[in-house]
Coordinates of C-alpha atoms and ligand atoms in Angstrom, one line a residue:
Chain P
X1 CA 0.0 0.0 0.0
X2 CA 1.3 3.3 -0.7
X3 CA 1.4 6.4 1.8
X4 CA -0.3 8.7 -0.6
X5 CA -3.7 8.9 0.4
X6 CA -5.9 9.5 -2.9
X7 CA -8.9 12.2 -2.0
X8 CA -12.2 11.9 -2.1
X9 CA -15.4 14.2 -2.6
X10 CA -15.0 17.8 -3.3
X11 CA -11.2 17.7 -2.2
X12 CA -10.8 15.5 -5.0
X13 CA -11.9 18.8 -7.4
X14 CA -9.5 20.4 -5.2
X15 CA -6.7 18.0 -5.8
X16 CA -7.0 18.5 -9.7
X17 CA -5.9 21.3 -9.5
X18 CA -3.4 20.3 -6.9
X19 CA -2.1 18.3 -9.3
X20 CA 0.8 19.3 -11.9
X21 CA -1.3 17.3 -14.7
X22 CA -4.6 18.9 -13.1
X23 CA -3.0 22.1 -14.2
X24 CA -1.9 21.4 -17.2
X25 CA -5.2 20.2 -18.1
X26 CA -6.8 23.4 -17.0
X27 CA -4.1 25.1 -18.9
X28 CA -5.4 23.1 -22.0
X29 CA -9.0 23.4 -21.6
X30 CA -8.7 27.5 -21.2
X31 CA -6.4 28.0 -24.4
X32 CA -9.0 26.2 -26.4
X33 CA -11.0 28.8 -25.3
X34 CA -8.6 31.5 -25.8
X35 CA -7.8 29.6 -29.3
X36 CA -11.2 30.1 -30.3
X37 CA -11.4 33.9 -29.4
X38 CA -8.2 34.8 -31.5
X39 CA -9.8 33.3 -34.2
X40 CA -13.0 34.8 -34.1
X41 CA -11.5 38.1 -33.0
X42 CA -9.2 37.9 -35.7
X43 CA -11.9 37.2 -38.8
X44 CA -13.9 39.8 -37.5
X45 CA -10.9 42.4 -37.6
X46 CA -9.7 41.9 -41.0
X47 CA -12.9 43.6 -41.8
X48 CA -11.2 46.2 -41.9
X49 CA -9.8 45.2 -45.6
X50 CA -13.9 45.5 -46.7
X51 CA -14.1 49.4 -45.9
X52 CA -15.2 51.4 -43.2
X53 CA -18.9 50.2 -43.4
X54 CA -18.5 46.5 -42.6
X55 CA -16.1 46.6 -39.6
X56 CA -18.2 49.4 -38.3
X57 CA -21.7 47.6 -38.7
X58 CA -19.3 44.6 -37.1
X59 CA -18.7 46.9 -33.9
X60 CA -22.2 48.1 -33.9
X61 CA -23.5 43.9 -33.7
X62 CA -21.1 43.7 -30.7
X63 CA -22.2 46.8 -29.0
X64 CA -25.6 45.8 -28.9
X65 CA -26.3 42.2 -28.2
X66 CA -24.9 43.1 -24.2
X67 CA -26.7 39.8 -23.6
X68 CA -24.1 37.7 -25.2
X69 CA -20.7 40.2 -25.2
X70 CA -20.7 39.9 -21.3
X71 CA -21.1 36.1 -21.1
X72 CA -18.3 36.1 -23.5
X73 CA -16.4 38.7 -21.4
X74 CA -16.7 36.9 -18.3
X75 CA -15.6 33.2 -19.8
X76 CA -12.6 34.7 -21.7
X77 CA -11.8 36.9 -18.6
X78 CA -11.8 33.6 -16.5
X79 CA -10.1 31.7 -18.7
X80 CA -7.1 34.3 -19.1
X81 CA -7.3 34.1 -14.9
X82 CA -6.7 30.4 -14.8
X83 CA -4.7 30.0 -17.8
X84 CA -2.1 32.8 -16.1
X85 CA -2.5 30.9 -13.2
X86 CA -1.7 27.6 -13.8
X87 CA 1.5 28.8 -15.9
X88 CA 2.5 31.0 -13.4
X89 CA 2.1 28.5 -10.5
X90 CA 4.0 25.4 -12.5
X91 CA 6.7 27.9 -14.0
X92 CA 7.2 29.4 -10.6
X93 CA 6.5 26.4 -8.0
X94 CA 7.3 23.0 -10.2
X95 CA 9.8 24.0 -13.1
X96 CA 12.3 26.5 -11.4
X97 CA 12.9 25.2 -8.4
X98 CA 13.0 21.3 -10.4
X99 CA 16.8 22.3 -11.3
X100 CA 18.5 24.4 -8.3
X101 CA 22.3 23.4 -9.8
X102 CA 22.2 24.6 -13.6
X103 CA 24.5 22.5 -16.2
X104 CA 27.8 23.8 -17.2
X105 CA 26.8 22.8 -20.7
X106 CA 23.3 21.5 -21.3
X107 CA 22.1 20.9 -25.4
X108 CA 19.0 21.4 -26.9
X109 CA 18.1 18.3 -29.2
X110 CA 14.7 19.0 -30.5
X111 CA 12.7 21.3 -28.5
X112 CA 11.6 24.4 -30.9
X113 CA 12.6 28.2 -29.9
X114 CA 8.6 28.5 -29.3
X115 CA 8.7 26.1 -26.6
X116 CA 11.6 27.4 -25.0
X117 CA 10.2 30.7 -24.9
X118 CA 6.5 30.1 -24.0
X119 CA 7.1 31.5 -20.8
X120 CA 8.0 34.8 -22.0
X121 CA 6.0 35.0 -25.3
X122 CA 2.7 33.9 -22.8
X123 CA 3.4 37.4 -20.1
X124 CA 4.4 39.7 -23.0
X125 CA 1.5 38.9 -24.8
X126 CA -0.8 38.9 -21.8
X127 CA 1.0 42.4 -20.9
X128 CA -0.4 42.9 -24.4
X129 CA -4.0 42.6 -23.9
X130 CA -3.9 44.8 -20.7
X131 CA -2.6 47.4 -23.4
X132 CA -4.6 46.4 -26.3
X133 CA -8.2 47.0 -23.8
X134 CA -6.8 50.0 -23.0
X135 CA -5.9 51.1 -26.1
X136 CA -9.3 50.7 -28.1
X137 CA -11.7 49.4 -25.6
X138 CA -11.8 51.7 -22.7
X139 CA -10.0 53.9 -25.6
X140 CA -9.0 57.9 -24.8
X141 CA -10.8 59.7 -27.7
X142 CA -9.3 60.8 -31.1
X143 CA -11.5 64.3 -31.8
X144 CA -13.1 64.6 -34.3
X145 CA -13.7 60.6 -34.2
X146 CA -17.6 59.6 -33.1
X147 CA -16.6 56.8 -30.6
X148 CA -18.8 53.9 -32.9
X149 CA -16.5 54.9 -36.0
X150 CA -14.0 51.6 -35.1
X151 CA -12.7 52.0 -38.8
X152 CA -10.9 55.9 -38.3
X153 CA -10.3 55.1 -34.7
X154 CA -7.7 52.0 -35.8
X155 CA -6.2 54.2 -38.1
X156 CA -5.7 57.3 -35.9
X157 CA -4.6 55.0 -33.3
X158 CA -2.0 53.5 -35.5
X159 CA -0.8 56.8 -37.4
X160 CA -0.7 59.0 -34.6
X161 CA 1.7 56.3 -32.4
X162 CA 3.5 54.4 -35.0
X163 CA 5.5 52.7 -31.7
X164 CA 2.3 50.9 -31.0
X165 CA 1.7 49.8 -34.3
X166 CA 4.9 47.7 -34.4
X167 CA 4.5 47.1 -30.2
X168 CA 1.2 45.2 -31.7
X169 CA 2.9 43.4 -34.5
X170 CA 5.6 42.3 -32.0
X171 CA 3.2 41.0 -29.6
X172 CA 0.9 38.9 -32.3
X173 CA 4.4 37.6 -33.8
X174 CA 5.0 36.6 -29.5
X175 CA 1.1 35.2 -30.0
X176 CA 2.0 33.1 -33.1
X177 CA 5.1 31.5 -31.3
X178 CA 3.2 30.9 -28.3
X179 CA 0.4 29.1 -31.0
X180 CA 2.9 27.5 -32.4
X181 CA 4.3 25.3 -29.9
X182 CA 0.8 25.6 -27.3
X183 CA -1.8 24.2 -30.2
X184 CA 0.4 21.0 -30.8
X185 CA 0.6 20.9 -26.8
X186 CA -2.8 21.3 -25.7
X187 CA -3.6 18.2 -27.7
X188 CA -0.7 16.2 -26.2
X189 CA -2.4 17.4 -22.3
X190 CA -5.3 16.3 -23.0
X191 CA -4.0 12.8 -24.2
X192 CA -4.6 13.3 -27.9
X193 CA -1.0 11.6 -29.4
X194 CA -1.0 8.8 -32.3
X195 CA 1.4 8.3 -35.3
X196 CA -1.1 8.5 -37.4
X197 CA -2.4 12.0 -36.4
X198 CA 0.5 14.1 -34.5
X199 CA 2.2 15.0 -37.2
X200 CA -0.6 16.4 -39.0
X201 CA -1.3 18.5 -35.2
X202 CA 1.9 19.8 -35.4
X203 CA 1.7 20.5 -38.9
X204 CA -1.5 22.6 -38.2
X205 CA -0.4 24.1 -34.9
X206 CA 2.5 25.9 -37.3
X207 CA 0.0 27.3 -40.0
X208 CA -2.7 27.9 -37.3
X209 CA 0.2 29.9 -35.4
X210 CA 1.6 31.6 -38.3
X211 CA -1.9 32.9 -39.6
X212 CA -3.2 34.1 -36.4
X213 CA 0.1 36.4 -36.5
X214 CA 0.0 37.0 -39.9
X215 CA -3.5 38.4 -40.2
X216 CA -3.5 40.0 -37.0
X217 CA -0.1 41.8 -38.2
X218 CA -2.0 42.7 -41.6
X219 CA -3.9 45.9 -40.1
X220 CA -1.3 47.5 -38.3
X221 CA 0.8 46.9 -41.2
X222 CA -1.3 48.4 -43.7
X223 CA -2.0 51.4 -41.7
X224 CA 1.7 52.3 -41.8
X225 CA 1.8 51.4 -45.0
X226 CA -1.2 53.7 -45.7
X227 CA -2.7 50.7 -47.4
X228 CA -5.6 51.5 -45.3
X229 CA -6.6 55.0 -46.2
X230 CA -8.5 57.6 -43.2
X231 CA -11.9 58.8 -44.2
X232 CA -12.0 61.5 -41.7
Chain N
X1 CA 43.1 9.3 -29.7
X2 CA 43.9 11.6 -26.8
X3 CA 41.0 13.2 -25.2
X4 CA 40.6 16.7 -22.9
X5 CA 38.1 15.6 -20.3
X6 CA 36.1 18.4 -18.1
X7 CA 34.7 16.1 -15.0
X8 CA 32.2 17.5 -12.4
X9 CA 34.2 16.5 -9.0
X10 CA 32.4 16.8 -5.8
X11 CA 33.5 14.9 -3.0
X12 CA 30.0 14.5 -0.9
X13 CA 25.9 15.5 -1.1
X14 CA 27.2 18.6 1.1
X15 CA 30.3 20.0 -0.2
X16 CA 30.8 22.4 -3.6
X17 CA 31.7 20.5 -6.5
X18 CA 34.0 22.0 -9.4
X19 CA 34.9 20.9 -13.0
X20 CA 38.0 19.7 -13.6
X21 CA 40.2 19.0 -16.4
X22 CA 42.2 16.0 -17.4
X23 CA 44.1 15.3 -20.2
X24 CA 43.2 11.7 -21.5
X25 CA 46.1 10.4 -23.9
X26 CA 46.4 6.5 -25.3
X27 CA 42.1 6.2 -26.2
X28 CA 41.5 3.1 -28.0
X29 CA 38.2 3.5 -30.3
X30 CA 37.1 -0.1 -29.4
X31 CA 37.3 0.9 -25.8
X32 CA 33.6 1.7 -24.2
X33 CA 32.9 5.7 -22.6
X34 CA 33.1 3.4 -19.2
X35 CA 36.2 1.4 -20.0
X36 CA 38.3 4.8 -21.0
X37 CA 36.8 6.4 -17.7
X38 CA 38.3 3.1 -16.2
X39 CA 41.6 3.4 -17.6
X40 CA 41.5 6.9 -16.5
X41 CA 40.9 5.9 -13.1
X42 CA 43.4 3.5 -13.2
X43 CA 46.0 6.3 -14.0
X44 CA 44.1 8.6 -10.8
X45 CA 44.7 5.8 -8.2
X46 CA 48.2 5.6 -9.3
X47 CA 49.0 8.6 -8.9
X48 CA 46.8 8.6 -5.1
X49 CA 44.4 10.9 -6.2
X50 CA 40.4 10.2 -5.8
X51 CA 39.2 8.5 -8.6
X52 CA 35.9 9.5 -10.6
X53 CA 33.1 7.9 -9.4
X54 CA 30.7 7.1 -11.6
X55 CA 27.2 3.9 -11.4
X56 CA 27.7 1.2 -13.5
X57 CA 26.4 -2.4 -13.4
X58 CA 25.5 -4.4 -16.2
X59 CA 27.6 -2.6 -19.3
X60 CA 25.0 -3.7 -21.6
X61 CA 23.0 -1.0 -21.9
X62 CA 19.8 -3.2 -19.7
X63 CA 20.1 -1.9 -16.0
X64 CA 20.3 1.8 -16.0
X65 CA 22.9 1.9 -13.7
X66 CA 25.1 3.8 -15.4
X67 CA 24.4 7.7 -17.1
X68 CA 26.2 10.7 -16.8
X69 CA 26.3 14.0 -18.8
X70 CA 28.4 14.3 -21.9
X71 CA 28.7 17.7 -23.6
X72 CA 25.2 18.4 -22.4
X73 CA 22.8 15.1 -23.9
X74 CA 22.3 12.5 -21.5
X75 CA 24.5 9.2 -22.5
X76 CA 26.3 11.5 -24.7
X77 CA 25.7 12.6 -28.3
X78 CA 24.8 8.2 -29.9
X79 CA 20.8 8.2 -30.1
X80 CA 19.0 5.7 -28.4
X81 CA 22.6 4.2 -26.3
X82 CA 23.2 4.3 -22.8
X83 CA 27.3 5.7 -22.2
X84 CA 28.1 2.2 -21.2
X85 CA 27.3 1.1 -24.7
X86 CA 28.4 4.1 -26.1
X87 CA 32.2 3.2 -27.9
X88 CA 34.7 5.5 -27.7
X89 CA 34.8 5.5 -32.3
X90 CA 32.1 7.8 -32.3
X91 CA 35.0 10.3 -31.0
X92 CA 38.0 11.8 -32.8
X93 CA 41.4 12.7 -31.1
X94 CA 41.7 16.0 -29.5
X95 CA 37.7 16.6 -28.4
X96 CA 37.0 18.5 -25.2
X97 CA 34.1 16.7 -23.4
X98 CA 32.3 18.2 -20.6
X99 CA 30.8 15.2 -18.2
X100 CA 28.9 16.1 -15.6
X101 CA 26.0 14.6 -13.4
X102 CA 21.9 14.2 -14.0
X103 CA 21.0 17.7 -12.3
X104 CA 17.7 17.9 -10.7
X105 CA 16.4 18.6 -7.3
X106 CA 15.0 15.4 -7.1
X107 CA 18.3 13.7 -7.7
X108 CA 20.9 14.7 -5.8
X109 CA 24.5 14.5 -6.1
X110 CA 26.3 11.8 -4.1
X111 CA 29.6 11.9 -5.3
X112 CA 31.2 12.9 -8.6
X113 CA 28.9 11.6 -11.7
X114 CA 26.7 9.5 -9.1
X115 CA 23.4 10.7 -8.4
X116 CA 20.4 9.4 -6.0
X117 CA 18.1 8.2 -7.7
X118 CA 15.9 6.6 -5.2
X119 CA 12.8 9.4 -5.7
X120 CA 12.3 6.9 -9.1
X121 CA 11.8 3.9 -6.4
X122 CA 9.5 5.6 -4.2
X123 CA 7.1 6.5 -7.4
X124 CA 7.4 2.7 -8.4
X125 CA 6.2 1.9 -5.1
X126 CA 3.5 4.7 -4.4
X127 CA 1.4 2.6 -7.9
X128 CA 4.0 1.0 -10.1
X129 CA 2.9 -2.5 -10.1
X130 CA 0.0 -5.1 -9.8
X131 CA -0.9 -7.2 -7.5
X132 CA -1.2 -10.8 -8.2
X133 CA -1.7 -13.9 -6.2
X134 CA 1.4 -15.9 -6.7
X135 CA 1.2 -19.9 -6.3
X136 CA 0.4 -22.1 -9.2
X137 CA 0.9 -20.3 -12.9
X138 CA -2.4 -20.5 -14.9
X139 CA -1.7 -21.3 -18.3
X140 CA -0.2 -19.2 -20.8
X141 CA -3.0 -18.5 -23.0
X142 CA -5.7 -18.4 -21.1
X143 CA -5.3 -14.2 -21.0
X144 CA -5.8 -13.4 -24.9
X145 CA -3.7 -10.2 -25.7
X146 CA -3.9 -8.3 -28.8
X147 CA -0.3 -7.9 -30.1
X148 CA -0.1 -4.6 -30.7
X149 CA -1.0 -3.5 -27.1
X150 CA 1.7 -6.4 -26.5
X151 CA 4.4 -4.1 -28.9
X152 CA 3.3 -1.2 -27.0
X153 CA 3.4 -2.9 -23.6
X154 CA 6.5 -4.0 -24.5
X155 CA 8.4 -1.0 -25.6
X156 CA 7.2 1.0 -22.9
X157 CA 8.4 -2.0 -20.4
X158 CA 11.8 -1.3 -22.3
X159 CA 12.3 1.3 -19.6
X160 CA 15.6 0.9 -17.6
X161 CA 15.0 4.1 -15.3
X162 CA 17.8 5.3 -15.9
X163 CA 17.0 9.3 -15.5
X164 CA 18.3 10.5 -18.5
X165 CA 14.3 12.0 -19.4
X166 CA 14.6 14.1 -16.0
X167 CA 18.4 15.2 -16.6
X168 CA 17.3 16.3 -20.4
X169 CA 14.2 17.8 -19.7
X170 CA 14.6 21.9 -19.1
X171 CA 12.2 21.4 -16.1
X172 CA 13.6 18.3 -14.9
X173 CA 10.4 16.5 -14.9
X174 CA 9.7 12.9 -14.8
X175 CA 6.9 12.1 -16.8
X176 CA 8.8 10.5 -19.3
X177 CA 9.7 7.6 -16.5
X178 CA 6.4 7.9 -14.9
X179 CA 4.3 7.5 -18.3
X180 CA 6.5 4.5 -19.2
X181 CA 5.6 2.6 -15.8
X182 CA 2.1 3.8 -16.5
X183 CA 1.9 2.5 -20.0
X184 CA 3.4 -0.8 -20.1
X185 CA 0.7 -2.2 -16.7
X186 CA -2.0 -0.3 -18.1
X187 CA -1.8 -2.0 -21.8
X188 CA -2.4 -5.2 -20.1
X189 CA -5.2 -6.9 -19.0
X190 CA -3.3 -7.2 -15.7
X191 CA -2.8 -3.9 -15.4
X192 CA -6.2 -2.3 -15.0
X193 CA -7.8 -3.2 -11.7
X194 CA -5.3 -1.1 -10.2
X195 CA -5.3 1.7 -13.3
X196 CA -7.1 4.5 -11.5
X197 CA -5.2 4.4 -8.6
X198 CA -1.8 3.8 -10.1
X199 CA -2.1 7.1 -12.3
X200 CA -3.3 9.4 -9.1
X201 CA -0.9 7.8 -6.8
X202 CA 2.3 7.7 -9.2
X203 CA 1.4 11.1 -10.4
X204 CA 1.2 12.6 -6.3
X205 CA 4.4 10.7 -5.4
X206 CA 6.0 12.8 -8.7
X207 CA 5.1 15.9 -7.4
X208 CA 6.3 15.0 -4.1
X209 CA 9.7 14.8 -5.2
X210 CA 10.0 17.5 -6.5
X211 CA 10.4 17.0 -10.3
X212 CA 8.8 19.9 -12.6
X213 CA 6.3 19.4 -14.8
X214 CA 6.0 18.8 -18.7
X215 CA 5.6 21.2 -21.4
X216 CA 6.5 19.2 -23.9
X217 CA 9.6 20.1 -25.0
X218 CA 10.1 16.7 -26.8
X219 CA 13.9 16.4 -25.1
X220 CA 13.2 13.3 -22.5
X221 CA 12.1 11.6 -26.2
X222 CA 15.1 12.6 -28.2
X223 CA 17.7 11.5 -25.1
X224 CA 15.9 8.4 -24.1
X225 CA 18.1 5.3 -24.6
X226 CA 15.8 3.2 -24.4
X227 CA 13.1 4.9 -27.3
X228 CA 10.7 6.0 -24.8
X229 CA 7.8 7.7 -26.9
X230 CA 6.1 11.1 -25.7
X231 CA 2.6 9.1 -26.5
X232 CA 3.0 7.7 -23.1
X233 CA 2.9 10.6 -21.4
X234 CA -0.4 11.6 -23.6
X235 CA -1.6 8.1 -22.5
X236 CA -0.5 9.0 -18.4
X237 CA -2.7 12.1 -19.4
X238 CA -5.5 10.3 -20.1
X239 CA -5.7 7.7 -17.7
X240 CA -4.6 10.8 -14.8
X241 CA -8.3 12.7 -16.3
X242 CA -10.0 10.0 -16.1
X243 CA -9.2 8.3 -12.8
X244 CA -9.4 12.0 -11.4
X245 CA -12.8 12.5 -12.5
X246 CA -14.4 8.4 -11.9
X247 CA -12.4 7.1 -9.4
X248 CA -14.4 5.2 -6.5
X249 CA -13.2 5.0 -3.2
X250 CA -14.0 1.0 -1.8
X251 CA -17.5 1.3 -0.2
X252 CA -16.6 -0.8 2.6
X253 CA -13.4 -3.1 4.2
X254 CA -14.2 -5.7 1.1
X255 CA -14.8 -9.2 1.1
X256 CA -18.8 -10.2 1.5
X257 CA -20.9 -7.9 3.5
Ligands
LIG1 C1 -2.2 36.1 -21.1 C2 -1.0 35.6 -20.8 C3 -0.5 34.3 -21.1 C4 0.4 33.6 -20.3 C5 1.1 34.2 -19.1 C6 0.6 32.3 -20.9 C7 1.5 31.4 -20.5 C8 1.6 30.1 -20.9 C9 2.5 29.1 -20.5 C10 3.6 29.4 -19.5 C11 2.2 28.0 -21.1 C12 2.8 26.6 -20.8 C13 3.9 26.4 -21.8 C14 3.9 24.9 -22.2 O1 3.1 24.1 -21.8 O2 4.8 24.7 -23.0 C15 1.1 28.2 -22.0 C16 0.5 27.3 -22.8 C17 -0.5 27.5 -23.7 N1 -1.0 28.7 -24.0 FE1 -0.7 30.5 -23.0 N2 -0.3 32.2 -22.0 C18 -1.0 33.4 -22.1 C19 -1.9 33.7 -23.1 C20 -2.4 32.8 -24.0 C21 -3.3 33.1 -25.1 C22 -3.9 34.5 -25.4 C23 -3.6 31.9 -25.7 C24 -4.5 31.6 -26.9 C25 -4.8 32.4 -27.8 C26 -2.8 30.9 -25.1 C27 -2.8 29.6 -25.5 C28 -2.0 28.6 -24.9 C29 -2.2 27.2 -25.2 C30 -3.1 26.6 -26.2 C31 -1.2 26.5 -24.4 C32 -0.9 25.0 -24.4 C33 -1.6 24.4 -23.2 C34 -1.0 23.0 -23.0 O3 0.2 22.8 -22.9 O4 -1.8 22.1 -22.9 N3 -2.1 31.4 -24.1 N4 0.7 29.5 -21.9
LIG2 S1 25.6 0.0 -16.9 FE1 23.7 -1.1 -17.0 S2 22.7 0.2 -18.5 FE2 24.7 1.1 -18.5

């Protein structure tokens, strides 16, 4: 018999958590979530390609059905809780402390730059969407700008700071490495691995990654670029 | 050949170890990593000076005795061979090696290149096997096994516990080691009265040692000598979700009520 006792009843909900796997899981579970918003959040910004009309009706449809933005709010806001959590807690309680004596030489054999960096690409980019709320959300007003216009807003936003134009391509090219290497690994948490399909996964976790940054990078891009034009 | 060797030396758990350098000359390329450590030995005691201490048992590559750090990949830069197998032709005269011990909290330092690696033994022991009456065998086929989750039983049962997942992984986890044990009971029929517990107990015994946990680097895979597969720890996954969320305590003592 072993000394670990297992627990039972609602410590046992408790004890998932507890758990490193527990937390991993939870890790998984919330970036599905989080998945699914960037991709929606990401087709409904490039929009702004189809003129000022469709992104601003877009904004308009989000403004007004309260009854599901704030649902949505308070899952995603949740979900960025616990992910944060659960990283911070394994980074910070398992992973660092698993190695006090560091190698004098240690090689990588395989692991990708995205996994050895998704502890910094995950705070930079959650530093990001602190900014990013800021930023056009709670938003300080452009005059002249009628606070539904989301079309001229982006593009003052962008022209009048160019430094948080590329701060927002930096941090979705941080978001793309983070997809990169966290797609392929959510599926691996939650016990998806087979010959057969992992190699497609990873395959997909790289071109899911890579357009999420790419199309989010378009419209900061083509507002520099002027690609995007004001109509104010 | 004629080798420069940089060897972790640490004389107990407690004191400060250092690197230090030793010039290697008269390497024969038939010789074993082990067998040109023992020659260099030989020289050490000579001279009076400590020899390097380093586990070994078997020499052929089936015990897991034996690992150490070489120039930062666990068992040294051969895929899928433990340094005891690993033959000194795969070197060329006048490398600079760096040897140094499995580092991780969980294993600590004894003496040299020896580690503790006892924390694998208690994890073995908090769920690692199954229980079975012994006395009389029943006969061989009267459990029918489907031969593929024989292979995989099989492969993940080629396990030696060696440690060289936990000293390659950046987070010095186990689950590499863990998921292996896990695997190769839980592909048998034998294995799954006890499946449940074994994946909440093993797993709670990890985290009491003090490993880190996975994000799945894919290093344990790449340095495993043995060919370990990062599918077992998606299997340890699953069997961890599901005994967490179904597991049933026993109602009463057992036996008839
Ligand atoms: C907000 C700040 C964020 C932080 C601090 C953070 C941090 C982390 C860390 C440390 C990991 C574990 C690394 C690993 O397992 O290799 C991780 C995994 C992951 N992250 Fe994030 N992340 C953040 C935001 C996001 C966002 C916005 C998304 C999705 C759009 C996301 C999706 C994922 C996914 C899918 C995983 C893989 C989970 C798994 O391994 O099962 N993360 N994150
Ligand atoms: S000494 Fe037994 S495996 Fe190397």
């Amino acid at each position: 018999m072993s000394s670990v006792a297992v627990p039972s009843g609602f410590g046992r909900t408790a004890a998932l958590f507890n758990s490193v796997v527990g937390k991993k899981i939870v890790m998984a579970v919330t970036g599905v979530i989080l998945f699914g918003f960037v991709t929606v959040h990401m087709i409904g910004n490039l929009q702004i390609f189809l003129g000022p009309d469709r992104i601003n009706a877009y904004g308009k449809f989000l403004q007004e059905n309260v009854e599901l933005l704030w649902p949505a709010r308070i899952i995603l806001l949740t979900s960025v809780a616990l992910h944060i959590l659960a990283a911070w807690q394994l980074t910070m309680l398992n992973n660092f402390k698993a190695r006090p004596v560091a190698y004098v030489k240690k090689a990588a054999l395989v692991s990708t730059y995205a996994a050895r960096t998704m502890v910094w690409s995950g705070p930079i980019v959650g530093f990001f969407i602190v900014y990013h709320i800021l930023h056009f959300t709670t938003m300080h007003a452009y005059p002249g700008v009628a606070p539904d216009d989301v079309y001229n807003k982006v593009i003052y936003g962008f022209q009048r700071q160019p430094a948080a134009a590329i701060f927002y391509m930096v941090a979705n090219i941080l978001l793309a490495t983070h997809l990169y290497h966290g797609v392929w690994s959510l599926f691996q948490t939650l016990g998806v691995n087979h010959p057969r399909y992992t190699p497609w996964i990873k395959t997909g976790s790289k071109l899911f990654g890579f357009v999420i940054g790419m199309g989010n990078c378009s419209i900061p891009l083509a507002v520099l670029l002027k690609v995007l034009p004001r109509t104010l | 050949m004629r080798l420069t060797l940089n060897i972790w030396r640490q004389k107990s758990a407690n004191e400060p170890g250092k690197m230090v350098k030793y010039d290697v000359p008269g390497v024969s390329e038939h010789m074993s990593f082990l067998e040109m450590l023992d020659v260099l030995n030989q020289r050490l005691i000579k001279q009076g000076d400590d020899p390097v201490v380093f586990e070994h048992d078997c020499r052929e590559g089936i015990c897991g005795c034996c690992g150490f750090m070489i120039d930062g990949v666990p068992h040294g830069p051969q895929r899928g061979t433990t340094v005891c197998q690993l033959h000194m032709r795969y070197f060329k005269d006048g490398d600079e090696l760096y040897l140094e011990p499995f580092r991780a909290e969980a294993f600590p330092v004894v003496k040299d290149l020896l580690i503790d690696r006892s924390a694998f033994d208690r994890i073995i022991a908090a769920g690692g096997y199954v229980s079975v009456n012994t006395g009389s065998p029943q006969d061989a086929n009267s459990l029918p096994i489907m031969k593929q989750c024989a292979d995989m039983s099989m492969d993940a049962a080629s396990c030696i516990g060696c440690g060289a997942c936990v000293a390659a992984c950046p987070n010095a986890s186990a689950m590499l080691f863990v998921s292996a044990k896990i695997s190769h009971l839980g592909l048998l029929p034998q294995g799954q009265p006890e499946r449940d517990r074994r994946a909440l107990r093993m797993l709670a015994q990890l985290q009491e040692e003090a490993f880190g946990a996975c994000t799945n680097y894919g290093e344990c895979e790449a340095a495993c000598p043995k060919g370990i597969k990062l599918e077992n720890i998606a299997r340890m996954n699953r069997d961890y979700l599901k005994a967490a969320l179904s597991y049933r305590e026993e109602a009463s003592a057992g036996g008839a009520a």
